[in-house]
Structures are given as C-alpha cells and as structure tokens.
PDB file of C-alpha atoms and ligand atoms in Angstrom:
ATOM      1  CA  MET J   4     172.670 156.479 140.357  1.00 56.00           C
ATOM      2  CA  ASN J   5     171.714 154.100 137.569  1.00 75.00           C
ATOM      3  CA  SER J   6     172.061 150.400 138.303  1.00 92.00           C
ATOM      4  CA  ARG J   7     171.237 148.174 135.389  1.00 97.00           C
ATOM      5  CA  VAL J   8     172.034 144.704 134.117  1.00 98.00           C
ATOM      6  CA  ILE J   9     172.534 144.769 130.351  1.00 98.00           C
ATOM      7  CA  LEU J  10     172.888 141.919 127.844  1.00 98.00           C
ATOM      8  CA  ILE J  11     174.423 142.846 124.466  1.00 98.00           C
ATOM      9  CA  THR J  12     174.417 140.297 121.660  1.00 98.00           C
ATOM     10  CA  GLY J  13     177.309 140.313 119.219  1.00 98.00           C
ATOM     11  CA  GLY J  14     179.385 141.568 122.130  1.00 98.00           C
ATOM     12  CA  ASN J  15     182.697 140.909 120.414  1.00 98.00           C
ATOM     13  CA  GLY J  16     181.793 143.086 117.419  1.00 98.00           C
ATOM     14  CA  GLY J  17     182.490 146.751 116.806  1.00 98.00           C
ATOM     15  CA  LEU J  18     179.137 148.239 117.803  1.00 98.00           C
ATOM     16  CA  GLY J  19     178.665 145.691 120.588  1.00 98.00           C
ATOM     17  CA  GLN J  20     181.961 146.719 122.138  1.00 98.00           C
ATOM     18  CA  ALA J  21     181.091 150.406 121.813  1.00 98.00           C
ATOM     19  CA  ALA J  22     177.665 149.906 123.415  1.00 98.00           C
ATOM     20  CA  ALA J  23     179.200 147.848 126.219  1.00 98.00           C
ATOM     21  CA  ARG J  24     181.789 150.486 126.982  1.00 98.00           C
ATOM     22  CA  ALA J  25     179.123 153.210 126.960  1.00 98.00           C
ATOM     23  CA  PHE J  26     177.013 151.313 129.511  1.00 98.00           C
ATOM     24  CA  LEU J  27     180.054 150.529 131.673  1.00 98.00           C
ATOM     25  CA  CYS J  28     181.110 154.185 131.673  1.00 97.00           C
ATOM     26  CA  GLU J  29     177.569 155.458 132.181  1.00 96.00           C
ATOM     27  CA  SER J  30     177.459 154.185 135.743  1.00 96.00           C
ATOM     28  CA  PRO J  31     179.820 152.226 137.998  1.00 96.00           C
ATOM     29  CA  GLU J  32     176.692 150.332 139.110  1.00 97.00           C
ATOM     30  CA  ASN J  33     175.952 148.914 135.643  1.00 98.00           C
ATOM     31  CA  SER J  34     176.762 145.287 134.845  1.00 98.00           C
ATOM     32  CA  VAL J  35     177.225 144.200 131.235  1.00 98.00           C
ATOM     33  CA  TRP J  36     176.953 140.715 129.737  1.00 98.00           C
ATOM     34  CA  LEU J  37     178.453 140.243 126.290  1.00 98.00           C
ATOM     35  CA  GLY J  38     176.846 137.545 124.166  1.00 98.00           C
ATOM     36  CA  VAL J  39     179.549 135.858 122.087  1.00 98.00           C
ATOM     37  CA  ARG J  40     179.454 133.225 119.385  1.00 97.00           C
ATOM     38  CA  ALA J  41     182.581 132.373 117.357  1.00 95.00           C
ATOM     39  CA  ARG J  42     185.017 135.175 118.254  1.00 97.00           C
ATOM     40  CA  ARG J  43     185.608 136.487 121.746  1.00 97.00           C
ATOM     41  CA  GLN J  44     189.044 138.149 121.947  1.00 98.00           C
ATOM     42  CA  ARG J  45     187.698 141.669 122.344  1.00 98.00           C
ATOM     43  CA  ALA J  46     185.012 140.520 124.754  1.00 98.00           C
ATOM     44  CA  GLU J  47     187.659 138.862 126.918  1.00 98.00           C
ATOM     45  CA  ALA J  48     189.749 142.034 126.889  1.00 98.00           C
ATOM     46  CA  LEU J  49     186.815 144.206 127.991  1.00 98.00           C
ATOM     47  CA  CYS J  50     185.939 141.710 130.721  1.00 98.00           C
ATOM     48  CA  GLY J  51     189.518 141.930 131.905  1.00 98.00           C
ATOM     49  CA  GLU J  52     189.331 145.714 131.984  1.00 98.00           C
ATOM     50  CA  PHE J  53     186.035 145.757 133.953  1.00 97.00           C
ATOM     51  CA  SER J  54     186.455 142.446 135.744  1.00 94.00           C
ATOM     52  CA  GLU J  55     183.842 143.027 138.454  1.00 93.00           C
ATOM     53  CA  ARG J  56     180.967 143.955 136.201  1.00 97.00           C
ATOM     54  CA  CYS J  57     181.605 142.758 132.656  1.00 98.00           C
ATOM     55  CA  HIS J  58     181.169 139.112 131.671  1.00 98.00           C
ATOM     56  CA  TYR J  59     180.635 137.128 128.524  1.00 98.00           C
ATOM     57  CA  VAL J  60     178.221 134.328 127.829  1.00 98.00           C
ATOM     58  CA  GLU J  61     177.875 131.897 124.917  1.00 98.00           C
ATOM     59  CA  LEU J  62     174.966 132.977 122.747  1.00 98.00           C
ATOM     60  CA  ASP J  63     174.186 132.079 119.147  1.00 98.00           C
ATOM     61  CA  VAL J  64     171.155 134.319 118.700  1.00 98.00           C
ATOM     62  CA  THR J  65     169.565 132.077 116.075  1.00 98.00           C
ATOM     63  CA  ARG J  66     169.088 129.271 118.627  1.00 98.00           C
ATOM     64  CA  PRO J  67     166.156 129.649 121.071  1.00 97.00           C
ATOM     65  CA  GLU J  68     167.752 127.086 123.391  1.00 97.00           C
ATOM     66  CA  ALA J  69     170.922 129.184 123.556  1.00 98.00           C
ATOM     67  CA  TRP J  70     168.799 132.163 124.559  1.00 98.00           C
ATOM     68  CA  ARG J  71     167.237 130.170 127.381  1.00 97.00           C
ATOM     69  CA  THR J  72     170.622 129.077 128.716  1.00 98.00           C
ATOM     70  CA  ALA J  73     172.191 132.532 128.406  1.00 98.00           C
ATOM     71  CA  VAL J  74     169.305 134.424 130.041  1.00 98.00           C
ATOM     72  CA  GLU J  75     169.153 131.873 132.857  1.00 97.00           C
ATOM     73  CA  ARG J  76     172.852 132.416 133.517  1.00 98.00           C
ATOM     74  CA  VAL J  77     172.558 136.221 133.470  1.00 98.00           C
ATOM     75  CA  VAL J  78     169.586 136.233 135.833  1.00 97.00           C
ATOM     76  CA  GLY J  79     171.133 133.506 137.984  1.00 97.00           C
ATOM     77  CA  GLU J  80     174.324 135.479 138.534  1.00 97.00           C
ATOM     78  CA  SER J  81     173.145 139.088 138.278  1.00 97.00           C
ATOM     79  CA  HIS J  82     169.623 138.495 139.692  1.00 96.00           C
ATOM     80  CA  ARG J  83     167.854 140.393 136.933  1.00 96.00           C
ATOM     81  CA  LEU J  84     168.039 141.564 133.325  1.00 97.00           C
ATOM     82  CA  ASP J  85     167.039 145.163 132.670  1.00 97.00           C
ATOM     83  CA  VAL J  86     168.235 145.890 129.133  1.00 97.00           C
ATOM     84  CA  LEU J  87     168.592 143.674 126.060  1.00 98.00           C
ATOM     85  CA  VAL J  88     170.564 145.097 123.127  1.00 98.00           C
ATOM     86  CA  ASN J  89     169.800 142.984 120.050  1.00 97.00           C
ATOM     87  CA  ASN J  90     172.970 144.011 118.237  1.00 98.00           C
ATOM     88  CA  ALA J  91     174.248 140.783 116.650  1.00 98.00           C
ATOM     89  CA  GLY J  92     173.780 140.738 112.915  1.00 97.00           C
ATOM     90  CA  ASN J  93     175.208 139.706 109.613  1.00 95.00           C
ATOM     91  CA  HIS J  94     174.743 140.369 105.950  1.00 92.00           C
ATOM     92  CA  HIS J  95     175.417 138.618 102.675  1.00 91.00           C
ATOM     93  CA  ASP J  96     175.917 141.214 100.009  1.00 89.00           C
ATOM     94  CA  GLY J  97     175.471 140.068  96.443  1.00 87.00           C
ATOM     95  CA  LEU J  98     173.239 139.960  93.438  1.00 94.00           C
ATOM     96  CA  LEU J  99     169.697 138.892  94.200  1.00 92.00           C
ATOM     97  CA  ALA J 100     169.733 136.594  91.176  1.00 95.00           C
ATOM     98  CA  THR J 101     172.657 134.598  92.543  1.00 95.00           C
ATOM     99  CA  LEU J 102     172.100 134.897  96.293  1.00 93.00           C
ATOM    100  CA  PRO J 103     171.615 131.361  97.667  1.00 94.00           C
ATOM    101  CA  PRO J 104     168.323 130.943  99.600  1.00 94.00           C
ATOM    102  CA  ARG J 105     170.369 129.569 102.518  1.00 95.00           C
ATOM    103  CA  ALA J 106     172.214 132.906 102.787  1.00 95.00           C
ATOM    104  CA  TRP J 107     168.905 134.797 102.767  1.00 95.00           C
ATOM    105  CA  GLN J 108     167.537 132.518 105.502  1.00 96.00           C
ATOM    106  CA  GLU J 109     170.648 133.090 107.611  1.00 96.00           C
ATOM    107  CA  VAL J 110     170.239 136.862 107.363  1.00 96.00           C
ATOM    108  CA  LEU J 111     166.585 136.627 108.383  1.00 97.00           C
ATOM    109  CA  ALA J 112     167.364 134.259 111.258  1.00 98.00           C
ATOM    110  CA  THR J 113     170.132 136.477 112.625  1.00 98.00           C
ATOM    111  CA  ASN J 114     168.747 139.949 112.022  1.00 97.00           C
ATOM    112  CA  LEU J 115     165.009 139.408 112.409  1.00 97.00           C
ATOM    113  CA  GLU J 116     163.994 136.185 114.124  1.00 98.00           C
ATOM    114  CA  ALA J 117     166.717 136.452 116.764  1.00 98.00           C
ATOM    115  CA  ALA J 118     165.256 139.733 118.016  1.00 97.00           C
ATOM    116  CA  PHE J 119     161.947 137.925 118.573  1.00 97.00           C
ATOM    117  CA  HIS J 120     163.578 134.982 120.387  1.00 97.00           C
ATOM    118  CA  GLY J 121     165.665 137.291 122.563  1.00 98.00           C
ATOM    119  CA  ALA J 122     162.902 139.681 123.537  1.00 97.00           C
ATOM    120  CA  ARG J 123     160.510 136.796 124.206  1.00 96.00           C
ATOM    121  CA  ARG J 124     162.962 134.915 126.389  1.00 97.00           C
ATOM    122  CA  SER J 125     163.988 138.049 128.274  1.00 96.00           C
ATOM    123  CA  CYS J 126     160.355 138.864 129.073  1.00 92.00           C
ATOM    124  CA  ARG J 127     159.404 135.312 130.083  1.00 79.00           C
ATOM    125  CA  ARG J 128     162.125 134.491 132.572  1.00 63.00           C
TER     126      ARG J 128
HETATM  127  N1  LIG U  13     178.918 149.288 111.798  1.00 51.29           N
HETATM  128  C1  LIG U  13     177.983 149.993 111.134  1.00 51.29           C
HETATM  129  O1  LIG U  13     178.223 151.105 110.646  1.00 51.29           O
HETATM  130  C2  LIG U  13     176.571 149.456 111.036  1.00 51.29           C
HETATM  131  C3  LIG U  13     175.592 150.248 110.417  1.00 51.29           C
HETATM  132  C4  LIG U  13     174.283 149.770 110.352  1.00 51.29           C
HETATM  133  C5  LIG U  13     173.969 148.532 110.879  1.00 51.29           C
HETATM  134  N2  LIG U  13     174.945 147.795 111.449  1.00 51.29           N
HETATM  135  C6  LIG U  13     174.560 146.517 112.018  1.00 51.29           C
HETATM  136  O2  LIG U  13     174.829 146.508 113.417  1.00 51.29           O
HETATM  137  C7  LIG U  13     175.221 145.206 113.814  1.00 51.29           C
HETATM  138  C8  LIG U  13     176.610 145.221 114.437  1.00 51.29           C
HETATM  139  O3  LIG U  13     177.513 145.847 113.533  1.00 51.29           O
HETATM  140  P1  LIG U  13     179.092 145.767 113.732  1.00 51.29           P
HETATM  141  O4  LIG U  13     179.677 146.812 112.871  1.00 51.29           O
HETATM  142  O5  LIG U  13     179.412 145.782 115.190  1.00 51.29           O
HETATM  143  O6  LIG U  13     179.409 144.336 113.084  1.00 51.29           O
HETATM  144  P2  LIG U  13     180.542 143.274 113.484  1.00 51.29           P
HETATM  145  O7  LIG U  13     181.741 143.948 114.065  1.00 51.29           O
HETATM  146  O8  LIG U  13     180.696 142.414 112.288  1.00 51.29           O
HETATM  147  O9  LIG U  13     179.854 142.453 114.643  1.00 51.29           O
HETATM  148  C9  LIG U  13     178.769 141.599 114.397  1.00 51.29           C
HETATM  149  C10 LIG U  13     178.630 140.722 115.607  1.00 51.29           C
HETATM  150  O10 LIG U  13     177.476 139.914 115.448  1.00 51.29           O
HETATM  151  C11 LIG U  13     177.843 138.609 115.849  1.00 51.29           C
HETATM  152  N3  LIG U  13     176.970 137.603 115.262  1.00 51.29           N
HETATM  153  C12 LIG U  13     176.708 137.339 113.962  1.00 51.29           C
HETATM  154  N4  LIG U  13     175.857 136.309 113.856  1.00 51.29           N
HETATM  155  C13 LIG U  13     175.605 135.884 115.117  1.00 51.29           C
HETATM  156  C14 LIG U  13     174.820 134.830 115.684  1.00 51.29           C
HETATM  157  N5  LIG U  13     174.084 133.988 114.906  1.00 51.29           N
HETATM  158  N6  LIG U  13     174.781 134.699 117.021  1.00 51.29           N
HETATM  159  C15 LIG U  13     175.494 135.527 117.819  1.00 51.29           C
HETATM  160  N7  LIG U  13     176.273 136.531 117.368  1.00 51.29           N
HETATM  161  C16 LIG U  13     176.327 136.704 116.019  1.00 51.29           C
HETATM  162  C17 LIG U  13     179.278 138.426 115.430  1.00 51.29           C
HETATM  163  O11 LIG U  13     179.845 137.367 116.150  1.00 51.29           O
HETATM  164  P3  LIG U  13     181.091 136.523 115.556  1.00 51.29           P
HETATM  165  O12 LIG U  13     182.212 137.514 115.430  1.00 51.29           O
HETATM  166  O13 LIG U  13     181.345 135.482 116.585  1.00 51.29           O
HETATM  167  O14 LIG U  13     180.628 135.995 114.240  1.00 51.29           O
HETATM  168  C18 LIG U  13     179.829 139.811 115.816  1.00 51.29           C
HETATM  169  O15 LIG U  13     180.189 139.836 117.175  1.00 51.29           O
HETATM  170  C19 LIG U  13     175.159 144.353 112.563  1.00 51.29           C
HETATM  171  O16 LIG U  13     173.872 143.777 112.519  1.00 51.29           O
HETATM  172  C20 LIG U  13     175.346 145.353 111.455  1.00 51.29           C
HETATM  173  O17 LIG U  13     174.791 144.880 110.243  1.00 51.29           O
HETATM  174  C21 LIG U  13     176.223 148.225 111.547  1.00 51.29           C
END
C-alpha cells in the first residue's frame, strides 16, 4: 500500500484540486497538503471531505520564506514530505509590445523561479 505525503501548490485551483483528489483516492494512506494563497474555498471543502489526511497551508510560491515556513509545517506535522507538485501558476495574456515588464516578472517568478525555490527547500529540510 502506498503511503505518501504530498504538497500541491495552487491547491485551490482547478488542476490542484484534481491532483489532490487523485492522490487522496490513490491510497487511503496518502496525506495531501494544499498550498493556498488568496483563495481557499475549494481547499477548505476538500479538507472537510478528507478531514484526517487533507490540510491546507499558506504558501505564496514566489516567497522563499513562505516556502520555508510551509515545508517546516508539513514535515513537523506529517513527519516527511515525499512528493512536491509545483502546480501554482499564472499568466498575463496580451501583446508583447504593451505587456508591462512587471507582469512578465510576475509570470517568471510564479511559473519558473517558484519551482526552484520549492524543490530546493523540499530537498534541504
Ligand atoms: N487548466 C489547463 O488546461 C492548463 C493547461 C496547461 C497549463 N496549465 C497551468 O497549470 C497551472 C494550474 O492551472 P489551473 O487550471 O488549475 O489554474 P487555476 O485554477 O487558475 O489555479 C491556479 C492556482 O495557482 C495559484 N497561484 C497563482 N499564483 C500563486 C502564487 N504566487 N503563490 C501561490 N499560489 C499561486 C492560484 O491561487 P489563487 O487562487 O489564490 O490566486 C490558484 O490556486 C497553471 O500554471 C496553468 O497555467 C493549466
């Protein structure tokens, strides 16, 4: 029987919810942590449905300090972290000529740099 502790960023979003449910249904031994930022209604609902083994944790993936705090909490309560799903992401669609550099930086920070911060912190704990 599989027994894994899984952290999924963007855990309130569509794909995050689907991945969480897949892990929770894969094995009754799996525990899932949902990283949430601004919205959390769906994360709260899933935690209510699987109250023993689904939890949410504050995690803005662009902030290395938030990664440290979140991973410490996961490992502190679940004693390990086996799987990190770097799912959180965003996009700013628009014309390149008019796309503000700040929007471009936000996309890079969320979709690219966050994967580095998360993987690094998860390996270092
Ligand atoms: N759905 C698709 O068909 C598809 C296809 C290809 C790629 N993708 C990519 O897969 C990822 C998830 O897609 P989705 O459809 O599930 O999108 P979604 O429903 O919009 O969910 C995105 C999630 O990412 C979170 N997020 C954004 N910035 C964050 C940050 N700085 N820190 C922490 N969380 C952050 C959002 O949190 P808040 O709600 O709190 O902002 C939300 O929970 C995205 O990167 C998307 O671009 C999706």
